[in-house]
XYZ file of C-alpha atoms in Angstrom:
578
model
C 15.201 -23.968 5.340
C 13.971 -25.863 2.586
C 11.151 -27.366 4.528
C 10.080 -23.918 4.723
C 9.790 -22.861 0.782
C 6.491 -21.132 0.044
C 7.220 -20.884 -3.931
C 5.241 -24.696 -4.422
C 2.607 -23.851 -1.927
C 1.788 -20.507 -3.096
C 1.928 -21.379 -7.166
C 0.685 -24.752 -7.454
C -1.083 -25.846 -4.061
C -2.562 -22.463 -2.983
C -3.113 -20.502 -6.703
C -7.054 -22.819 -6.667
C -8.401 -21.197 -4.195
C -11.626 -19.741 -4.088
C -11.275 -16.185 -4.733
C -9.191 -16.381 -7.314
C -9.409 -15.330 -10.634
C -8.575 -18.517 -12.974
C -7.266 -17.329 -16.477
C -8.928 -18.446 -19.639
C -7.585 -19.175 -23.006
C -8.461 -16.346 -24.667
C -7.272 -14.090 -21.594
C -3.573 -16.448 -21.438
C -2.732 -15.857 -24.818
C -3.155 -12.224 -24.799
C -1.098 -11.815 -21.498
C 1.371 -13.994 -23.639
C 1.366 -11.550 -26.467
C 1.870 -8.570 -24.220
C 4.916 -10.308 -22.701
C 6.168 -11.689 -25.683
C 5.969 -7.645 -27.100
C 7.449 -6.090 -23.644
C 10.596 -8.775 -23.901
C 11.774 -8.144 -27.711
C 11.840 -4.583 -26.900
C 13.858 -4.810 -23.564
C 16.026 -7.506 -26.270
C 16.090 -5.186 -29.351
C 17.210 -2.521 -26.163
C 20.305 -4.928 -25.128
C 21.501 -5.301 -28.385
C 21.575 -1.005 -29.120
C 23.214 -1.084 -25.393
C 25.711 -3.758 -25.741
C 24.068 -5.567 -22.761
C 24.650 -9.403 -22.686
C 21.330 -11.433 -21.526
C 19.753 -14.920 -21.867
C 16.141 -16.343 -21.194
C 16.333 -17.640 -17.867
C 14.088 -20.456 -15.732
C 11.039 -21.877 -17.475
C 11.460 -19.469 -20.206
C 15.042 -21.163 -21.357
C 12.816 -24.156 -20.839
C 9.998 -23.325 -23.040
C 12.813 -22.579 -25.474
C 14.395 -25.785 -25.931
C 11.353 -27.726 -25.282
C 8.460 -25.582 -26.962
C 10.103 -23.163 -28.969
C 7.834 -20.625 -27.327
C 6.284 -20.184 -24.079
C 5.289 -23.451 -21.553
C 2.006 -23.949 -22.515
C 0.614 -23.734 -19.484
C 3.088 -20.676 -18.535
C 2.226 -17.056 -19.258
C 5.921 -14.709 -18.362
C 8.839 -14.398 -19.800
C 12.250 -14.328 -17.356
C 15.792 -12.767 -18.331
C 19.041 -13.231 -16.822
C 21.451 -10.033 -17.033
C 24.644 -9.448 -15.547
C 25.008 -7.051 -12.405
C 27.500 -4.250 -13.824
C 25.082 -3.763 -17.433
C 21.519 -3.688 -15.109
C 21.661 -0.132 -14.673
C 22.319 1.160 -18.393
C 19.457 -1.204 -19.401
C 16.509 0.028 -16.310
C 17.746 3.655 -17.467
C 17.549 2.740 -21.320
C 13.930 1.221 -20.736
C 12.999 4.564 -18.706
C 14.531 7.198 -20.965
C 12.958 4.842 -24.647
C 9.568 4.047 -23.467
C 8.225 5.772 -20.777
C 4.609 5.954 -21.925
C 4.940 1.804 -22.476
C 7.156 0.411 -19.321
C 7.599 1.467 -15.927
C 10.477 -0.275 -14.008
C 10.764 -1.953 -10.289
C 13.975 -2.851 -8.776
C 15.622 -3.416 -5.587
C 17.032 -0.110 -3.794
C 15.777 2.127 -7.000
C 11.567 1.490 -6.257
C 10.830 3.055 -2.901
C 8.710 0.013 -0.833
C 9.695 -2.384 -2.952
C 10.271 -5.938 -1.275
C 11.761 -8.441 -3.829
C 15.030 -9.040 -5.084
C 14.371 -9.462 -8.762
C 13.018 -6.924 -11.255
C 10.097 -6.443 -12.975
C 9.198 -4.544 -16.117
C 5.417 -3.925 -16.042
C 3.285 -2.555 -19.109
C 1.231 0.320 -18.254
C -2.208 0.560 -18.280
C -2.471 -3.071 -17.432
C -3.409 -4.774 -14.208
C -1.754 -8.467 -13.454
C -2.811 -8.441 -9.372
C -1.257 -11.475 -7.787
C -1.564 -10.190 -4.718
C -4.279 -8.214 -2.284
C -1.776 -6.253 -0.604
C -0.546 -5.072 -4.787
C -1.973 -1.634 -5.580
C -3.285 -2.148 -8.749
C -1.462 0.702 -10.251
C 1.678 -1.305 -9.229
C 1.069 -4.645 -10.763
C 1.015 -4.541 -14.365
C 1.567 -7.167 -16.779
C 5.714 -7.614 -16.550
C 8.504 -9.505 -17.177
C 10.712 -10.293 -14.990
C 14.639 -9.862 -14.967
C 16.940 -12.207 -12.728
C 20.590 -10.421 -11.649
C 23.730 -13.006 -12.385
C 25.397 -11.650 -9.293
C 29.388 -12.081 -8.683
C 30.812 -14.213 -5.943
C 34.166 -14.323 -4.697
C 37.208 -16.938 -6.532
C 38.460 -17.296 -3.092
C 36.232 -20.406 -1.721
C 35.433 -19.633 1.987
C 34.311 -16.080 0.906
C 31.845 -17.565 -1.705
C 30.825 -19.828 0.723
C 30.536 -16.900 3.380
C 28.913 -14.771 0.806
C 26.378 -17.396 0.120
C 25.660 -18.147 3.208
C 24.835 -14.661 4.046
C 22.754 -14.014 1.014
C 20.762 -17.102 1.576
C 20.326 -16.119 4.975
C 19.295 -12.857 4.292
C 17.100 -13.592 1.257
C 14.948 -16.068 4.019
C 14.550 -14.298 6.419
C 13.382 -11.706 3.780
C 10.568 -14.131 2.696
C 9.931 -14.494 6.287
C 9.135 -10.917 7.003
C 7.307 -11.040 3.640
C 4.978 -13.722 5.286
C 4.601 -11.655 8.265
C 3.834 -8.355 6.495
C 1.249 -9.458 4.416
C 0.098 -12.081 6.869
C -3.511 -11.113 7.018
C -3.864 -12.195 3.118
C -1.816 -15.436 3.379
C -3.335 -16.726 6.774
C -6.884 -16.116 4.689
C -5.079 -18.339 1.392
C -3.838 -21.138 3.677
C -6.905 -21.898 5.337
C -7.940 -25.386 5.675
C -4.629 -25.927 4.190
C -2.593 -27.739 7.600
C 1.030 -27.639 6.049
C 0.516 -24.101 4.296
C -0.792 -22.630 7.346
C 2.127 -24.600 9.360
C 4.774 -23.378 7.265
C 3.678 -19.753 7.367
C 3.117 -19.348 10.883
C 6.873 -20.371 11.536
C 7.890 -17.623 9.251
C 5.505 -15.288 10.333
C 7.588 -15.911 13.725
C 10.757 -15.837 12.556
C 9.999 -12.353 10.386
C 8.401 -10.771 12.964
C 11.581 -9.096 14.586
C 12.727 -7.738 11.086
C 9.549 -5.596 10.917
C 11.185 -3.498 13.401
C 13.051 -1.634 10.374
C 12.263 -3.389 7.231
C 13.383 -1.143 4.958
C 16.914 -1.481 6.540
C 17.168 -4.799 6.476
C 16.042 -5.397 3.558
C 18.788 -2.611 1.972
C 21.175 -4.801 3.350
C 20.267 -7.852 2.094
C 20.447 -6.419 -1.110
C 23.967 -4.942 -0.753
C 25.091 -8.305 0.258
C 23.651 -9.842 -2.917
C 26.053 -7.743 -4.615
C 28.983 -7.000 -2.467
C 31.415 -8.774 -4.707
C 32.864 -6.159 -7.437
C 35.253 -8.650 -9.786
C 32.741 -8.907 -12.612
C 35.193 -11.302 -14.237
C 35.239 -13.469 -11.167
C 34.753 -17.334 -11.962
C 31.908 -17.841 -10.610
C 28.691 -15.867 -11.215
C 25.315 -17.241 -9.504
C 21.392 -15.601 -9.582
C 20.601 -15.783 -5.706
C 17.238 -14.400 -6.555
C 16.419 -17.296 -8.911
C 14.127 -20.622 -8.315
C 17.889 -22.229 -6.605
C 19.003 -19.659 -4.535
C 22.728 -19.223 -4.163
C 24.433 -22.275 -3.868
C 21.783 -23.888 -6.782
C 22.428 -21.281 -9.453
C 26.231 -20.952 -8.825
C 27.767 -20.785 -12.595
C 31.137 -20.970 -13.966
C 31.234 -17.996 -15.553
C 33.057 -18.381 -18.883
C 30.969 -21.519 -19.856
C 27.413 -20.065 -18.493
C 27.148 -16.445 -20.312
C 28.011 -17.771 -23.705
C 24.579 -17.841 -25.734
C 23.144 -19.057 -28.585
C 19.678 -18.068 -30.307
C 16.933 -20.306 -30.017
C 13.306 -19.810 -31.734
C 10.826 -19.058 -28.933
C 7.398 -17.590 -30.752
C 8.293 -16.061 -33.818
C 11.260 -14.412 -32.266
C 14.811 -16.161 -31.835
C 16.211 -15.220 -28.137
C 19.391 -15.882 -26.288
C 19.805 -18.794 -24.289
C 22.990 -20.529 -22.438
C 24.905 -22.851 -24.620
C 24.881 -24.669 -21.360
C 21.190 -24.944 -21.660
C 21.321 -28.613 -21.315
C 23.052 -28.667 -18.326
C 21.203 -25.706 -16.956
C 18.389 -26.818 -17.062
C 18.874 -30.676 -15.696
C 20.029 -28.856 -12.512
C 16.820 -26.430 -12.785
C 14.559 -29.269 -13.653
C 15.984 -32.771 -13.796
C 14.528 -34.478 -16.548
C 12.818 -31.559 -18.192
C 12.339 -32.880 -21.412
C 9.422 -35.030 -19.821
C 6.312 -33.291 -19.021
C 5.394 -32.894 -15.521
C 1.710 -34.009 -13.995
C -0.855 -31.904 -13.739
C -0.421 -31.171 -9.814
C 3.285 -29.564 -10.752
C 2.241 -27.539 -13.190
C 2.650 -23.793 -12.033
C 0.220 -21.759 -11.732
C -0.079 -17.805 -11.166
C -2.180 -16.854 -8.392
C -4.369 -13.764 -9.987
C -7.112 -11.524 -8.241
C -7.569 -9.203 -11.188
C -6.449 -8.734 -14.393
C -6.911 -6.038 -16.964
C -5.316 -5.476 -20.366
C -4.400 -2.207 -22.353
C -7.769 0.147 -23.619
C -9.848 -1.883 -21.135
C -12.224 0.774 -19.021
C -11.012 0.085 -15.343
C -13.815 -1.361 -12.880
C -12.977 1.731 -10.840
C -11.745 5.134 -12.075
C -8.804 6.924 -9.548
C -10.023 10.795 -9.141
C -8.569 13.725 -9.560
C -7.852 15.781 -6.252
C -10.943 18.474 -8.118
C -13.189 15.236 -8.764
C -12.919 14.049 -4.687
C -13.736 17.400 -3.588
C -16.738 17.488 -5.519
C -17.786 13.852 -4.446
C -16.899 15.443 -0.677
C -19.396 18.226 -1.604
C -22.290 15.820 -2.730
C -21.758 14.079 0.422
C -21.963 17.334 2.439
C -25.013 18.235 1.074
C -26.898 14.796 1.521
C -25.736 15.316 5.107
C -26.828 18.898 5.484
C -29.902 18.055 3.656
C -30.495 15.308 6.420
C -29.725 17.861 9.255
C -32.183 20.218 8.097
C -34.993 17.610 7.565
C -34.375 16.239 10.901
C -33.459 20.149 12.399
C -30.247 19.099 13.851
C -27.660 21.400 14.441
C -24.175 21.593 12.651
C -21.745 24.033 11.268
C -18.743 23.773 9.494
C -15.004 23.878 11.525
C -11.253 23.284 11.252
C -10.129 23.873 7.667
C -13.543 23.431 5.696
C -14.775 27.040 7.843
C -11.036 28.925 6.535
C -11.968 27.264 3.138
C -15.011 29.016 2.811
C -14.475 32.691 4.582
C -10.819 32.833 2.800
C -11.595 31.120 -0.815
C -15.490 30.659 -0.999
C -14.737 26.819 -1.271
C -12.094 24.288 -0.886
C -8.166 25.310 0.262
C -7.151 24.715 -3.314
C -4.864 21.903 -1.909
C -7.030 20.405 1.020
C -9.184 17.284 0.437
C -11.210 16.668 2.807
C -14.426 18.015 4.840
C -14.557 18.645 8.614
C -18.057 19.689 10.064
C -18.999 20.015 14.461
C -22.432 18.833 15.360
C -23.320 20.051 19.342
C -23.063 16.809 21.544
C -26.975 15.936 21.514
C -27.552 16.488 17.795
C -24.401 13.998 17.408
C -25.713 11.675 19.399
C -29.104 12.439 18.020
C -27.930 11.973 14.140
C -25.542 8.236 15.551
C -29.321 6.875 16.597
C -31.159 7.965 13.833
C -28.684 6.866 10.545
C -29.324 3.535 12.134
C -33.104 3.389 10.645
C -32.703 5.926 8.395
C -29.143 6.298 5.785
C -28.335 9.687 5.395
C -28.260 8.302 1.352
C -27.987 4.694 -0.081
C -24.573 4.859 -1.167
C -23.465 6.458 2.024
C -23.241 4.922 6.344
C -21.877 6.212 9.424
C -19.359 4.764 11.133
C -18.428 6.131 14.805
C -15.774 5.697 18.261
C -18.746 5.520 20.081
C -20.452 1.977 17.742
C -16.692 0.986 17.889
C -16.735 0.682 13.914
C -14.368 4.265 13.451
C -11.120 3.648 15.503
C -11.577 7.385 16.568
C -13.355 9.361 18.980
C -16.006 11.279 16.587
C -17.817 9.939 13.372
C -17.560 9.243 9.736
C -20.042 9.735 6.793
C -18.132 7.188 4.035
C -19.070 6.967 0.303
C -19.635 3.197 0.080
C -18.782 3.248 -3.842
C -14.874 4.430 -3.410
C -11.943 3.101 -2.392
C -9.234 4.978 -0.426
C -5.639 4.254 -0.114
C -3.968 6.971 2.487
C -0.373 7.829 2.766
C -0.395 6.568 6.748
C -1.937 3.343 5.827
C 1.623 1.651 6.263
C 1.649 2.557 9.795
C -2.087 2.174 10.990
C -3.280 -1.805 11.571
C -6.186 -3.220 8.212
C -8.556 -3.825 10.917
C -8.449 0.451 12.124
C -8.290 1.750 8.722
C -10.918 3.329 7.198
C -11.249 2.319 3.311
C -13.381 4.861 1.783
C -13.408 8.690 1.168
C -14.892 10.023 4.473
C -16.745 13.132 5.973
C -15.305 14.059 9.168
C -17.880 14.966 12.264
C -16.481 16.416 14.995
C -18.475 16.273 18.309
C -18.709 19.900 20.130
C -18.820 19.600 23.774
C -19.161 22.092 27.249
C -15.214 22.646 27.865
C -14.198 24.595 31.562
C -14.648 27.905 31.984
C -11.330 28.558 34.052
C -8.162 28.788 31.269
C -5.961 26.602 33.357
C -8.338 23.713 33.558
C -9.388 24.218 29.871
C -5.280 23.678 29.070
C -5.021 20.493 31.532
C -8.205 19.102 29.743
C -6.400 20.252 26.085
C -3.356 18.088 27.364
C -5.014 15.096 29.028
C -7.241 14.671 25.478
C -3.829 15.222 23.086
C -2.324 12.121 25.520
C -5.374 9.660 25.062
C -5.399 10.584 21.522
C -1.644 9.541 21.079
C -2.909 6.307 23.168
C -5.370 5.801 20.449
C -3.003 6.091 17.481
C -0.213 4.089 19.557
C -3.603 1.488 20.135
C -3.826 1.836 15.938
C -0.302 1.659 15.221
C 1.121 -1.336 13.440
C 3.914 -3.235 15.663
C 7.800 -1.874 13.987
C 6.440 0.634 11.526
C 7.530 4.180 11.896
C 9.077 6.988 10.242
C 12.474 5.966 11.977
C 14.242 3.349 13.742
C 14.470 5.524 17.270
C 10.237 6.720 16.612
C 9.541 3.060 16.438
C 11.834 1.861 19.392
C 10.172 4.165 21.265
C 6.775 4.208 20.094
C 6.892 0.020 20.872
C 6.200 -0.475 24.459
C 3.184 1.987 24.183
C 1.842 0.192 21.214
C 2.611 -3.612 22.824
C 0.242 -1.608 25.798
C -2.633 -0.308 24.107
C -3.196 -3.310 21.781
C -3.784 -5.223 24.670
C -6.083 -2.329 26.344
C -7.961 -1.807 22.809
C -8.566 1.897 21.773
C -11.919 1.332 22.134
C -11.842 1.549 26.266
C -9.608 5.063 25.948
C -11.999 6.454 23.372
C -15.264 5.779 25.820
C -12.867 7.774 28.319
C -13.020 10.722 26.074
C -16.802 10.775 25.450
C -17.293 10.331 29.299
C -15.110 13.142 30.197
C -16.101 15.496 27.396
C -20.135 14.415 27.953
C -19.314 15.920 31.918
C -20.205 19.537 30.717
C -23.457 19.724 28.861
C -23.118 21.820 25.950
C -26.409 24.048 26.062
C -25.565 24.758 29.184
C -21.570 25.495 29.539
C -20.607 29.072 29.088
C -17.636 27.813 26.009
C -18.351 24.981 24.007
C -15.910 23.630 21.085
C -14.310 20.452 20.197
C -13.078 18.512 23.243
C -12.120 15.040 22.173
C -10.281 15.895 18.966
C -9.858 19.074 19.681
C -6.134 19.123 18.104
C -5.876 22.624 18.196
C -6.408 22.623 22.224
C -7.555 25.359 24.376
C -8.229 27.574 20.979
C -10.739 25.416 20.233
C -12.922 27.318 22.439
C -16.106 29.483 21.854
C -18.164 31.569 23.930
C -21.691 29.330 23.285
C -23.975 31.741 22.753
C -21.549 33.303 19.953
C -21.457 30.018 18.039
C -25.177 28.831 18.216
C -25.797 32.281 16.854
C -25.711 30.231 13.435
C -24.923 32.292 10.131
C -24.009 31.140 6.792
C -21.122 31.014 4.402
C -20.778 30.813 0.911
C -19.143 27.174 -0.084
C -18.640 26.150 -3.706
C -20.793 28.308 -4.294
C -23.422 26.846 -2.289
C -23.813 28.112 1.550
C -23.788 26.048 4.721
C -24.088 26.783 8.248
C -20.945 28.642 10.293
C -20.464 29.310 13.897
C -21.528 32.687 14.404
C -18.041 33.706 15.830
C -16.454 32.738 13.275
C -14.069 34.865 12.857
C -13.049 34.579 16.857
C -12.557 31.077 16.160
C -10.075 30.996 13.088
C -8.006 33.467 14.650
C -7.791 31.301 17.530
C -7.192 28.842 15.348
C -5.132 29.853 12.322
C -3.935 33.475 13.808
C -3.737 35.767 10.505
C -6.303 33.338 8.800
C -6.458 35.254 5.492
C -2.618 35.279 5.134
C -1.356 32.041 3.153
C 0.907 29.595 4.606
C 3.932 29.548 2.685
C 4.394 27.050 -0.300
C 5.940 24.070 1.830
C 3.468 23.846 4.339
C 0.653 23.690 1.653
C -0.067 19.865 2.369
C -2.586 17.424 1.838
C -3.672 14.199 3.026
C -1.449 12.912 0.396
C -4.323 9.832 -0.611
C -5.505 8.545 -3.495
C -9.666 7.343 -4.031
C -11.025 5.596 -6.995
C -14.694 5.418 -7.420
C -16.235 2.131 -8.501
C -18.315 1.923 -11.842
């Protein structure tokens, strides 16, 4: 396994790649600062709590051989024992909310690693793309000493588990976030070498991550003697069997100076850190000298490069964009009204469900089609473009108006493949087509479109990601199928069979190819071309002229409000660039 170790390649062989953000001077010593601040109060914290800790890695290092940080370093690592971690994350949540926020194995939904991190709010320290940047502050980072068994074949089964566990853990890590890395390894032969084998071998564990990874973590600390002789930090730059301790010589400490500030370290330092290190009182070359790996970086009072809006500020972005568009439709006369949840908006609250966020409008089949040709030459506003199932650029059968200048980050974005997600706040158009006349055929079409639609999202779907192990077992052959069919050949089914009844000319017109409401989607066609207006944010836009047939059909008591728990969202968060 240790030909396989991405810690070198990604800190010092990988972190000068293009792309990257290389930190100054100026910008190192104020993340130092910030650090330095964020570790005496989690220190001044373990002395009020009686919690026993020691600087740990290259910050025991800088210690004894700086007195302060590595020069070239810029974090600050702890070591504190399993049975006092919980007082001290609940101590740093309950004194300094406003200051800290805490990750941690099996307390931080999502979260993938096995050592903590205490991040400063309002900062940004991205090391990685796949970070939200709300997620990735400036931190330091605390290293569990872990108990292991006296008896020595259950440390040695214990340690062969947890190293087992911890990489294969790295390997689905690779494979998870494998678009990024492939992209960092590039022209890079052993990088790329070395990830692609783990990429392999984490594949299977994508199947239920969040299970495996729970049990990884329960077999770090399965042993419960916390006065055991042995203590080791499995998560640390050694593993298991590197970092395994005797435990009444390792946690005694002694204070060093390290910046100003005197901090614990082991009185075993010396030994410590010639197993850490070898000679470490000699300076390493240049080429071994660490290196973060940083896309973005911002520090406390800085105005972000993009500003994350308010659920009130998207909808009235949403209703900018509707009116460019309806501005466009009536310069060009094409025909549109408003459907789905944006038409109950309006007739029931004059405006937006108070907890919706999002815009759905139907354009008749040849306006659609009409409007697809014409945004080509002609942007429906600069900051806006059209993206559609039919160009093969929206992974859906109907079209998108997105605002260029946001960026969106959607609840089911952990499930749906990067390459079919759409990235920015979005207009929904919804194609209206002829549907049959007969009720029976109109509920066979209803069904056939709801099963190519669930071919499309199974087409979208990422391989092992689902809301539960028996959804995704399930759901796997289907996806393994339509990735290699491609959604785009189902969603040119769709148009074909919904562009078979012209929709001037079919007695009941509605949606047909997301038409998720089925059969009720239905209108008589000269009742809904018999435009009318409603009143919008207090602005009015074009309606079906049965509209009221149609929301019953839809929504049955329409004016009635659903009750509290069914009052949901899209549940996604947009920032809007500067």
């Amino acid at each position: 396994m240790a030909g396989l170790q991405t810690n070198e390649i990604l800190k010092e062989r990988l972190s000068r790649k293009q792309g990257m953000h290389m930190l100054t001077r100026e910008e190192t010593e104020k993340i130092k600062q910030i650090v330095l601040e964020t570790t005496a109060d989690i220190v001044r914290l373990c002395k009020e709590l009686e919690v026993p800790y020691m600087l740990g890695g290259g910050s025991a290092l800088g210690a004894v051989r700086h007195q302060g940080f590595i020069p070239w370093d810029d974090d600050i690592d702890l070591n504190i024992p399993r049975d006092c971690i919980d007082r001290l994350l609940d101590g740093i949540e309950d004194r300094y909310p406003g200051k800290y926020y805490v990750e941690a194995p099996l307390r931080t939904p999502g979260y993938l690693s096995s050592f903590i991190q205490v991040h400063r709010r309002g900062t940004v320290f991205q090391e990685y793309l796949v970070q939200k940047k709300e997620e990735c502050g400036i931190k330091v980072d605390i290293f569990v000493m872990e108990n292991t068994y006296d008896n020595a074949l259950l440390c040695v089964w214990h340690g062969l588990r947890v190293e087992a566990g911890l990489f294969f853990l790295s390997c689905y890590r690779m494979f998870a976030w494998r678009k990024e890395l492939k992209q960092l390894a590039k022209g890079d032969k052993k990088a790329s070498l070395v990830m692609f084998v783990k990429r392999v071998l984490g594949a299977p564990f994508a199947l239920a991550p969040e299970r495996f990874y729970r049990r990884v973590q329960l077999c770090m600390r399965s042993c419960k003697n916390f006065h055991s002789r042995y203590i080791t930090i499995p998560s640390g730059r050694k593993h298991f069997f590197g970092e395994l301790y005797e435990r009444a010589l390792f946690v005694q400490t002694e204070g060093m100076p390290f910046e100003g500030h005197e901090f614990a370290v082991t009185k075993e330092y010396d030994s410590y850190l010639k197993n850490l290190y070898g000679d470490y009182m000699t300076l390493p070359p240049e080429e071994k000298r660490e290196h973060h790996v940083i896309y973005d970086l911002r520090f406390p009072g800085e105005e972000p490069e993009e500003k994350l809006l308010t659920k009130r500020e998207v909808q009235s972005l949403l209703l900018t964009m509707l009116d460019a568009f309806a501005d466009y439709c009536k310069k060009h006369e094409l025909r549109y009204y408003l459907v789905g949840g944006t038409l109950l908006g309006a007739v029931r609250h004059k405006g937006f469900i108070p907890w919706d966020d999002d815009i759905d409008v139907g354009m008749p089949r040849p306006d659609y089609e009409r409007f697809l040709e014409l945004v080509k030459k002609e942007p429906v506003a600069p900051e806006l473009a059209v993206i559609s199932g039919e160009e093969g650029t929206l992974s859906n059968p109907y079209c998108d108006i997105i605002h260029l200048k946001t960026r969106l980050d959607r609840s089911t974005s952990e499930f749906i493949r990067e390459k079919c997600q759409n990235l920015h706040l979005f207009l929904d158009i919804f194609p209206q087509d002829g549907w049959p006349e007969d009720e029976k055929d109109a509920v066979r079409l209803a069904a056939d479109m709801k099963k190519k639609r669930y071919l499309v999202q199974c087409a979208r779907s990422k391989i092992g990601k689902g809301v539960s192990l028996k959804r995704i077992l399930l759901k796997t052959p289907a996806v393994l199928l339509m990735r290699l069919m491609g959604y785009e050949r189902t969603i040119k089914k769709m148009t074909a069979i919904a562009k078979s009844r012209d929709y001037d000319s079919s007695r009941y017109v509605g949606a047909v190819t997301y038409g998720i409401y089925g059969a009720g989607e239905r209108c008589l066609h000269d009742e809904a071309v018999d435009f009318t207006t409603v009143e919008f944010e207090g602005k009015r836009y074009q309606a079906p002229g049965c509209y009221d047939k149609y929301l019953k059909q839809v929504f049955g008591d329409y004016m009635t409000l659903p009750p509290e728990e069914q009052r949901t969202d899209h549940r996604m968060k947009v920032w809007l660039h500067n």
